[in-house]
Structure formats: structure tokens, C-alpha cells
mmCIF file of C-alpha atoms in Angstrom:
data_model
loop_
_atom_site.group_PDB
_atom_site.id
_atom_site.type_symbol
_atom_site.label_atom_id
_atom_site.label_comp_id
_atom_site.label_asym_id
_atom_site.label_seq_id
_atom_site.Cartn_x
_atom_site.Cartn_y
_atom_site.Cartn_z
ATOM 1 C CA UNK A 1 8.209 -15.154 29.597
ATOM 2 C CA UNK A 2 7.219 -11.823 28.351
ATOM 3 C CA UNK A 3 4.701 -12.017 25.700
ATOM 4 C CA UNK A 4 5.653 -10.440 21.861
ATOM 5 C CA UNK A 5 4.100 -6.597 21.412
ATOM 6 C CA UNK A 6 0.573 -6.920 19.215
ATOM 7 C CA UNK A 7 -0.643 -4.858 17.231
ATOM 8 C CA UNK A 8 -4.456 -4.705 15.981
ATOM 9 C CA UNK A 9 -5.754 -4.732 12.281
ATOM 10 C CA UNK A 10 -9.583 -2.870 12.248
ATOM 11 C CA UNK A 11 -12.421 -2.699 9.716
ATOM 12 C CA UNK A 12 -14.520 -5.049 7.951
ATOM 13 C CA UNK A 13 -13.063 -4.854 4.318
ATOM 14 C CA UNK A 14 -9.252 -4.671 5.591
ATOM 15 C CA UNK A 15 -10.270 -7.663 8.067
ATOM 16 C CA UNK A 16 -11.256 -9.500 5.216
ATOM 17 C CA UNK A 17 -8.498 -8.838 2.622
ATOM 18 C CA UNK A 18 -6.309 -10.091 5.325
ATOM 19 C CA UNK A 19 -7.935 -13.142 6.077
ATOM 20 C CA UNK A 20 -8.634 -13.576 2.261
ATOM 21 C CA UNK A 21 -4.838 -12.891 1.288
ATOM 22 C CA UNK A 22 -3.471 -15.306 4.068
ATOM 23 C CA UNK A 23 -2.444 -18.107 1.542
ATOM 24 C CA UNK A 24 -0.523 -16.316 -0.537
ATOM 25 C CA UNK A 25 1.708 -15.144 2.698
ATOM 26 C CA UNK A 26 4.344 -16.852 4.328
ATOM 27 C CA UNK A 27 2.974 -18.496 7.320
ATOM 28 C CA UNK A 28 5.650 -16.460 9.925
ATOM 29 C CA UNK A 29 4.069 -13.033 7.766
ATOM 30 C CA UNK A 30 0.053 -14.706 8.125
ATOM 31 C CA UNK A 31 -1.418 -17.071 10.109
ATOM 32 C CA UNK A 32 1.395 -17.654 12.383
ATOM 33 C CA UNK A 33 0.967 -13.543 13.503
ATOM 34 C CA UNK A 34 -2.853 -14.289 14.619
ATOM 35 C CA UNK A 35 -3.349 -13.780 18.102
ATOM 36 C CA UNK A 36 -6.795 -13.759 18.239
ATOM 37 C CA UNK A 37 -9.723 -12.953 15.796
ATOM 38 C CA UNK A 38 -12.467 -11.045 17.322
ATOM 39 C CA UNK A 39 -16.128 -10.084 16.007
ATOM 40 C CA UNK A 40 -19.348 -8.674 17.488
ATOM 41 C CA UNK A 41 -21.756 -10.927 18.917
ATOM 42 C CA UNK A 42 -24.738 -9.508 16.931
ATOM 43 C CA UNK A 43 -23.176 -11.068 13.440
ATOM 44 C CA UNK A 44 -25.318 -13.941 11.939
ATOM 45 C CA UNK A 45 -24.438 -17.786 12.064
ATOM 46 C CA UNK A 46 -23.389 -17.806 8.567
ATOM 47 C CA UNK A 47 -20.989 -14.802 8.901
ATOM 48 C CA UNK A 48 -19.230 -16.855 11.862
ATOM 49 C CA UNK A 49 -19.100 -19.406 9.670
ATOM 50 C CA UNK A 50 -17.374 -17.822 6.737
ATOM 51 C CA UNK A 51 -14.858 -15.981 9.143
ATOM 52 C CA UNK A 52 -14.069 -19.692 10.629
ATOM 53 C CA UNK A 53 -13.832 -20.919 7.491
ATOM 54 C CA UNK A 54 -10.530 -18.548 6.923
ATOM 55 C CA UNK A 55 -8.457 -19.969 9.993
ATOM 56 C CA UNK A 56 -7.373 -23.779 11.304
ATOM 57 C CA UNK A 57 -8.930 -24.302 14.857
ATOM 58 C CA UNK A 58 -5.866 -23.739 16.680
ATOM 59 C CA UNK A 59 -6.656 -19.842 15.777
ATOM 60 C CA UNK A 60 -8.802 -18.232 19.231
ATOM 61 C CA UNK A 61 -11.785 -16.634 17.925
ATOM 62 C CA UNK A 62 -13.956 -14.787 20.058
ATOM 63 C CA UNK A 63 -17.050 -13.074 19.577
ATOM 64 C CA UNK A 64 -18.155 -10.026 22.328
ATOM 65 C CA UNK A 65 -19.669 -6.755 22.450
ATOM 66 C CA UNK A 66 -18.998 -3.273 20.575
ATOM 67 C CA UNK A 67 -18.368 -2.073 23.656
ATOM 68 C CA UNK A 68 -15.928 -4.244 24.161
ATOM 69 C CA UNK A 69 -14.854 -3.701 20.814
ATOM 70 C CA UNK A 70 -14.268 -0.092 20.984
ATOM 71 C CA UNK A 71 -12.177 -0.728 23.800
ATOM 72 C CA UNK A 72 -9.999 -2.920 22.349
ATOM 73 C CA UNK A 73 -9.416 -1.283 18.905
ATOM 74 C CA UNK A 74 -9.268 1.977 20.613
ATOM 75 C CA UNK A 75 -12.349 3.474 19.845
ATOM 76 C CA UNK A 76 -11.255 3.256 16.329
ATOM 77 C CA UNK A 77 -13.543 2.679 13.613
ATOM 78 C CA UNK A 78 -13.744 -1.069 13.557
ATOM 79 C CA UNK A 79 -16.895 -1.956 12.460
ATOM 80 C CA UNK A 80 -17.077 -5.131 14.240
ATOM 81 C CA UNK A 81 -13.746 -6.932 12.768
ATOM 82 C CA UNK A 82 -11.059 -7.138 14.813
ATOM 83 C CA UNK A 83 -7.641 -9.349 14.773
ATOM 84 C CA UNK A 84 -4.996 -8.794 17.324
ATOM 85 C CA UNK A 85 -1.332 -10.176 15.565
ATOM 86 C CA UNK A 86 2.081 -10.132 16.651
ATOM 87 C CA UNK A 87 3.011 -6.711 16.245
ATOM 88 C CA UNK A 88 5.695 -6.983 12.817
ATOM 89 C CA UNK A 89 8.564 -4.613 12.520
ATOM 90 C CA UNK A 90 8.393 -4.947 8.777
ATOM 91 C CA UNK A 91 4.922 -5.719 6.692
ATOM 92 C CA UNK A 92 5.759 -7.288 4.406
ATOM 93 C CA UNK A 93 8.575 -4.411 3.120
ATOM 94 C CA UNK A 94 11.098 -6.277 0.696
ATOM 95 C CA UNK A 95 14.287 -4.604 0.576
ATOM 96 C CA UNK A 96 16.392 -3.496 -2.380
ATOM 97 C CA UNK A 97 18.016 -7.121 -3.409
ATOM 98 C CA UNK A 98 14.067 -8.672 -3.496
ATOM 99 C CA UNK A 99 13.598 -5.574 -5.703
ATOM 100 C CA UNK A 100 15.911 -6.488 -8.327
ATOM 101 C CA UNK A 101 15.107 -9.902 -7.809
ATOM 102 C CA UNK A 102 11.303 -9.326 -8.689
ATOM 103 C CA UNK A 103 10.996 -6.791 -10.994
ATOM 104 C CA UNK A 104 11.514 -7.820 -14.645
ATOM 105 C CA UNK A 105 10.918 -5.604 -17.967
ATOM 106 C CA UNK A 106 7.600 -5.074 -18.887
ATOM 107 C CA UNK A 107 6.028 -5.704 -15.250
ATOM 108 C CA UNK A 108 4.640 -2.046 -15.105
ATOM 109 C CA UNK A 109 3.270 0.083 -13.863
ATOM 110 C CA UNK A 110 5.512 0.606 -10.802
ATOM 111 C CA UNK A 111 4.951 3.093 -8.121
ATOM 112 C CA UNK A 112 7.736 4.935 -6.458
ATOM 113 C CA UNK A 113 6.847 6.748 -3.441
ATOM 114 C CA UNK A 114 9.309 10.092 -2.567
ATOM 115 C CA UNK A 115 8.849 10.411 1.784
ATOM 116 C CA UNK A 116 4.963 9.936 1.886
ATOM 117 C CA UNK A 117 4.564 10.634 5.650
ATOM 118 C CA UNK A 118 1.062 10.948 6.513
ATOM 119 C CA UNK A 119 -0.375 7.374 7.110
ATOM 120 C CA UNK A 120 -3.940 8.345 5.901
ATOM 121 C CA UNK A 121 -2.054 9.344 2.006
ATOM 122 C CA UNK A 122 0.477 5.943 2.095
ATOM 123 C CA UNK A 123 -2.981 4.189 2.871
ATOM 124 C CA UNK A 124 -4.822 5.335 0.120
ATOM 125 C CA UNK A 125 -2.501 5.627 -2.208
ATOM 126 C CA UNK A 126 -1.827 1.634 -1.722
ATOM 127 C CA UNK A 127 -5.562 1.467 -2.232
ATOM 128 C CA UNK A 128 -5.537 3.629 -5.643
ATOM 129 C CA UNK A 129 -2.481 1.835 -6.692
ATOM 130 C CA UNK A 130 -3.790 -1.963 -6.195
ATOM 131 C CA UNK A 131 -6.585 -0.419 -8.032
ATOM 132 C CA UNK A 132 -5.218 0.812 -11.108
ATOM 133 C CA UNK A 133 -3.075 -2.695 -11.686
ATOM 134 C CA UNK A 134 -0.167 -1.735 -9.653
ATOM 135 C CA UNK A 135 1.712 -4.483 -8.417
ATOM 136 C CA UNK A 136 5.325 -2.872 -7.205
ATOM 137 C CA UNK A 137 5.620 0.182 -5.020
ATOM 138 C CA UNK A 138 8.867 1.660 -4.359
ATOM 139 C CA UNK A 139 9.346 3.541 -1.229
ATOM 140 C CA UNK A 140 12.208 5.339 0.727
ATOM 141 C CA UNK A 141 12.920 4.432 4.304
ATOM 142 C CA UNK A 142 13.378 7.802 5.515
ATOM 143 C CA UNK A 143 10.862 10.214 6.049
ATOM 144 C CA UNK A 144 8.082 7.891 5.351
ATOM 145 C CA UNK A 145 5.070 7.012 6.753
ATOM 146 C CA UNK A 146 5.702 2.663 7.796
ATOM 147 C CA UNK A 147 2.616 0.362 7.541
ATOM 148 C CA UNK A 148 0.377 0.750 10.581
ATOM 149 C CA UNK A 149 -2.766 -0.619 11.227
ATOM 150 C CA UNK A 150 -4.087 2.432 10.167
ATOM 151 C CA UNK A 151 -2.183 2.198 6.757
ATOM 152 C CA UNK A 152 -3.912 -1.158 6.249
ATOM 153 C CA UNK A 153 -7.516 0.025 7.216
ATOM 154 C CA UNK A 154 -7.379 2.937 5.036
ATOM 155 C CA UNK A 155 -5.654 0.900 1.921
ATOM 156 C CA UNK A 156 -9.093 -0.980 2.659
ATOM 157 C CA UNK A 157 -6.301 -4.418 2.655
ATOM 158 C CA UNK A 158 -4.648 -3.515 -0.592
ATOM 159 C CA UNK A 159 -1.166 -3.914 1.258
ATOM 160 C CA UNK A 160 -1.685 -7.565 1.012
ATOM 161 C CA UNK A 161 -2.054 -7.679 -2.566
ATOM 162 C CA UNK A 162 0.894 -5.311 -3.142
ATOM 163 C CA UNK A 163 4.902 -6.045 -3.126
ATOM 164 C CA UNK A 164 6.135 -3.291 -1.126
ATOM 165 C CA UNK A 165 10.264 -2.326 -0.808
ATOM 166 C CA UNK A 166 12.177 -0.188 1.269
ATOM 167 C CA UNK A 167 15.115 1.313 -0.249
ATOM 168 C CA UNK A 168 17.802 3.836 0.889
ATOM 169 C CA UNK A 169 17.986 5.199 -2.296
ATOM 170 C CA UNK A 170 15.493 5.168 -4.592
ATOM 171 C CA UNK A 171 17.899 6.700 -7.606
ATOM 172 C CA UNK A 172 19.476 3.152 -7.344
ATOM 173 C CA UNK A 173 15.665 1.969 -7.898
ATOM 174 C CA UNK A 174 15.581 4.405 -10.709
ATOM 175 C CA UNK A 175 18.487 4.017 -12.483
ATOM 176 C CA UNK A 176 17.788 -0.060 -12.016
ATOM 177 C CA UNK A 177 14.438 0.568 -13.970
ATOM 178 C CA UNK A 178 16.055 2.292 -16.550
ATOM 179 C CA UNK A 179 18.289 -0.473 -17.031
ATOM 180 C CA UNK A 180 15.400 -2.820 -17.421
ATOM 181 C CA UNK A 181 13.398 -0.496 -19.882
ATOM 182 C CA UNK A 182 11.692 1.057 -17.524
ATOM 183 C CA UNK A 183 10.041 5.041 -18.493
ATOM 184 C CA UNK A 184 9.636 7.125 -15.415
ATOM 185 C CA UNK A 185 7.260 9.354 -15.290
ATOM 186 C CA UNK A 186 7.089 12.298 -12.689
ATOM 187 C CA UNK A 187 4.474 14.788 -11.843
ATOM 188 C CA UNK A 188 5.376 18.273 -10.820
ATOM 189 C CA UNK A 189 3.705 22.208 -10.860
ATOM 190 C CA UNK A 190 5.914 23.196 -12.935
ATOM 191 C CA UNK A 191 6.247 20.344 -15.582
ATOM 192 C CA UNK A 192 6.872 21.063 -18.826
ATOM 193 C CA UNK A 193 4.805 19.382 -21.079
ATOM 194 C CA UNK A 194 0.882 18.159 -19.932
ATOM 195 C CA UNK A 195 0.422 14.881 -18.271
ATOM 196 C CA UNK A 196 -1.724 14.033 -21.452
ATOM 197 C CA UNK A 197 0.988 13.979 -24.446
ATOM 198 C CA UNK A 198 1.705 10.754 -25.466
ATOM 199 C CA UNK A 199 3.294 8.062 -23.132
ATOM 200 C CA UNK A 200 4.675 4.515 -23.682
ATOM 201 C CA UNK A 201 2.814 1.179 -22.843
ATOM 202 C CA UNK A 202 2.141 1.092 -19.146
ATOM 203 C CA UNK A 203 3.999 -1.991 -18.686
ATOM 204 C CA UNK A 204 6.760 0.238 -19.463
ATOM 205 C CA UNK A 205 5.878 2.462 -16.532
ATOM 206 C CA UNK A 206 7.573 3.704 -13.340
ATOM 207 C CA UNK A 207 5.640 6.674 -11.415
ATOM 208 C CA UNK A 208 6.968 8.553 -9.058
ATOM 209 C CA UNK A 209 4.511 10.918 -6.467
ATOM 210 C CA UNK A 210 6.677 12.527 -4.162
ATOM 211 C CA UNK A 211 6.249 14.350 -0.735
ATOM 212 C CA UNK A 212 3.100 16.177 0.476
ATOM 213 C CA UNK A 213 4.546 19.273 0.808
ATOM 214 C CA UNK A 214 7.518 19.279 -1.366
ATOM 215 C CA UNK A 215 6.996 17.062 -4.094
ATOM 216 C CA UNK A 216 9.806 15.082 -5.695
ATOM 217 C CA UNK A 217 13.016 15.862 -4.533
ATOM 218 C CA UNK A 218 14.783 17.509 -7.674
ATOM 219 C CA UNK A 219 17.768 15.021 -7.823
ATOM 220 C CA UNK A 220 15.189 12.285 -8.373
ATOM 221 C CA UNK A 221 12.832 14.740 -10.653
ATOM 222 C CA UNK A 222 16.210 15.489 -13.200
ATOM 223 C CA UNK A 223 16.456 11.306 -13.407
ATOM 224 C CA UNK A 224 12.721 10.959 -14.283
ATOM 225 C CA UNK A 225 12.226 10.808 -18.669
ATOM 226 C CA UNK A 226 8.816 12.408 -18.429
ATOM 227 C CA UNK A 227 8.110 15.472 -15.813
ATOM 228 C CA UNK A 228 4.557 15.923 -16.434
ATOM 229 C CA UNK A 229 2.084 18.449 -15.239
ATOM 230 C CA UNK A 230 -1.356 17.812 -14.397
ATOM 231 C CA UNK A 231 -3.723 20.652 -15.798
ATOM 232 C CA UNK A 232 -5.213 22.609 -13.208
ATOM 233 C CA UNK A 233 -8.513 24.911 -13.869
ATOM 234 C CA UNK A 234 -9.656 26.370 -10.899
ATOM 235 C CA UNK A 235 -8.352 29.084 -8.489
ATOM 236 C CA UNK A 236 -6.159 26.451 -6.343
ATOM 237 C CA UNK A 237 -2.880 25.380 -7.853
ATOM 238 C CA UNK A 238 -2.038 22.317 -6.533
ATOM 239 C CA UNK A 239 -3.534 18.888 -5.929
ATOM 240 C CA UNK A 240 -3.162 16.192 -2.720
ATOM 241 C CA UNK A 241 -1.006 13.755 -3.625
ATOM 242 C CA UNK A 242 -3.527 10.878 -3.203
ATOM 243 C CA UNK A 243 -5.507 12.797 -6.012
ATOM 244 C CA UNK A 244 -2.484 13.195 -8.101
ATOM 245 C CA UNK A 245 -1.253 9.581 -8.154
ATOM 246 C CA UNK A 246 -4.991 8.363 -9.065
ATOM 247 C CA UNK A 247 -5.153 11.060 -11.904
ATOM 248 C CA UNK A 248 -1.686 9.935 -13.158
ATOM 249 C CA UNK A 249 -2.014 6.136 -12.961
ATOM 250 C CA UNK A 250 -5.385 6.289 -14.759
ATOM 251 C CA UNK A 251 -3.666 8.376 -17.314
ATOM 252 C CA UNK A 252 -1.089 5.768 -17.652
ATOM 253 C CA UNK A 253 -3.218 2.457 -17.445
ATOM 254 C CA UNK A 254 -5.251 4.871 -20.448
ATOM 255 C CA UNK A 255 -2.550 4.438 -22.557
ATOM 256 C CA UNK A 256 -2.879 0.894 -23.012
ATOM 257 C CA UNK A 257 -6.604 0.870 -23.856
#
């Protein structure tokens, strides 16, 4: 019988925010993916033991050399933590129904993500968002980057503390906010008013970053209530995205201080 394609999850803090996060998961999303849970030989007793401590016996865990390491991970930077899983076609993306379904008034700030297609930006703008209190991210399905390995090492494991959807159409998110009392706010170059005027409570709060080169599509920018700029003081005009969503979630969170 064949086996299932795997898929391997790298670097000490993602390793552990995985292992850490595993009972809020559904078992067939968590422990039931583990394949094996690998580690350098050089770690100390009590690290082995607080690793073990994460996963029932049934679990293989193996300990072996960075060399070894390297080779399995790719020669990826793993640090010494490796778990090979079941390879998912999903993580844990909730579709549009789940959306609805979760989301109530007042549950802000929510993060909608406009075709985010490098994996190294969707990673840390997971980790900025987890950060700054987000607990709902919003993304379209096409055009945008999925949740790799490399996703999860860069968020540094904030995937597993974040409810992640996949829409179609993220006006339908939008306009379902709205509905709900929902503000969205979007960023763009040629905003009209400065990202610092006055906002409303961040629980009140959708955000929307859009693509690395093109921003927020326009149909999607004309829906948004606010479409702020971000002041800009130096001889380049325009900001990475990752930047962007950290300066404009911070702004947001600031509100309700």
C-alpha cells in the first residue's frame, strides 16, 4: 500500500508552537498527522524530556545527527527540530460557511489578505498578525501563497494560533463584515486621508493588505470605509507589505489604548 505524501515542519520555535498548539487541534489536523518527531542527538536529557512530554508513546521519536538532519529537512534551516507529518492539502484553511459561522460583531481586528504570493510575506505577516491580537485572517484562493512548511517556519508557528479561510471572493467577506459592523480599513499610496486620523475601536476592525506588487485590487479598495495612507519621509515611496500590515495593525490595536 503506497504510503500518504509527508511533508516536514523545521525550526525550533515553529516545532514547538506546533507541538504546544496540538490540543487545541482536531486530532485528524494534529497528532494523528505525526509521522515521526526528530531532534539532534547533542540536546540535553531534560529537553528530550519536555519534547516527549508533548506526544503519547505511540508517536516515533528519534534523535540523530545534524548531518542527518540537514539531509532530511533539506538543508533548510532547522535548527535541530524536525517533524515529518502527513503532508495536508489544507492547514487548517476554513472556508467561507466556517467564516460566517465564526466571526461575530465585535471580534476584531480581522485581517484580509488580497493574493499575498510570496511564502516568506504570508509567513510573516501570520506572525505580525498573531502578534498584534489578530485572531481571523481572510485570504483569497487565487493567486496566493498556500501554507507550506516554510509559511509555518517563518510565521515562527503563529498559523496554529490563527483561524485561517479561503474564500473565492473576498467582497462576499467584505460585504459580510459590513453586515456585522465591521469598519474596513485599507492602505494604499494614494489614500486620501493619513493612516493616523481617527479610527473606530479595533474590535470593530477589518484590514485589508493587498498584493506585493499591486496592492488592493480597486473593486475591493472602493468597498473598504477607510483608504488610508501611511506617511512616507524618505526618498522611497512605498513600503513591503509585511512592514505595512505591522504599521497598520499597531495603528489600529493604538486606538483602543
Amino acid at each position: 500500500m503506497e504510503k500518504s505524501p509527508v511533508e516536514i515542519l523545521f525550526g525550533k520555535r515553529n516545532f514547538f508552537e506546533f507541538l504546544e498548539s496540538l490540543d487545541q487541534m482536531a486530532p485528524e489536523r494534529g497528532i494523528k498527522t505525526i509521522r515521526e518527531v526528530i531532534i539532534k542527538d547533542s540536546l540535553g536529557n531534560e529537553e528530550k524530556q519536555r519534547i516527549r512530554g508533548y506526544i503519547p508513546n505511540s508517536v516515533k521519536f528519534t534523535t540523530t545527527s545534524t548531518r542527518e538532519l540537514d539531509r532530511i529537512a533539506s538543508d533548510k534551516n532547522h535548527q535541530g527540530y524536525v517533524i515529518i507529518r502527513t503532508k495536508q492539502k489544507a492547514f487548517s484553511s476554513l472556508g467561507f460557511e466556517h467564516f460566517k459561522q465564526n466571526v461575530e460583531a465585535g471580534a476584531g481586528p480581522i485581517l484580509i489578505l488580497d493574493r499575498i504570493q510570496d511564502p516568506g510575506n504570508l509567513g510573516n505577516i501570520l506572525r505580525t498578525a498573531e502578534c498584534m491580537g489578530v485572531k481571523h485572517v481572510l485570504m483569497s484562493d487565487r493567486d496566493t501563497s498556500p501554507i507550506t512548511p516554510v509559511v509555518e517556519k517563518v510565521s515562527a508557528g503563529a498559523v496554529h494560533h490563527l483561524q485561517i479561510y479561503r474564500v473565492a471572493n473576498l467582497m462576499h467577506g467584505m460585504e459580510f463584515l459590513k453586515k456585522n459592523e465591521y469598519w474596513i480599513l485599507a492602505t494604499d499610496e494614494e489614500g486620501e486621508e493619513s493612516i493616523w486620523e481617527t479610527l473606530p475601536d479595533a474590535s470593530q476592525m477589518a484590514v485589508i493588505m493587498g498584493n506585493e506588487g499591486e496592492g488592493v485590487k480597486r473593486l475591493l479598495l472602493e468597498e473598504a470605509d477607510y483608504v488610508a495612507r501611511i506617511p512616507l519621509f524618505g526618498s522611497v515611496t512605498s513600503l513591503n507589505v509585511v512592514v505595512a500590515c505591522g504599521i497598520t495593525l499597531d495603528r489600529v490595536q493604538n486606538v483602543s489604548r
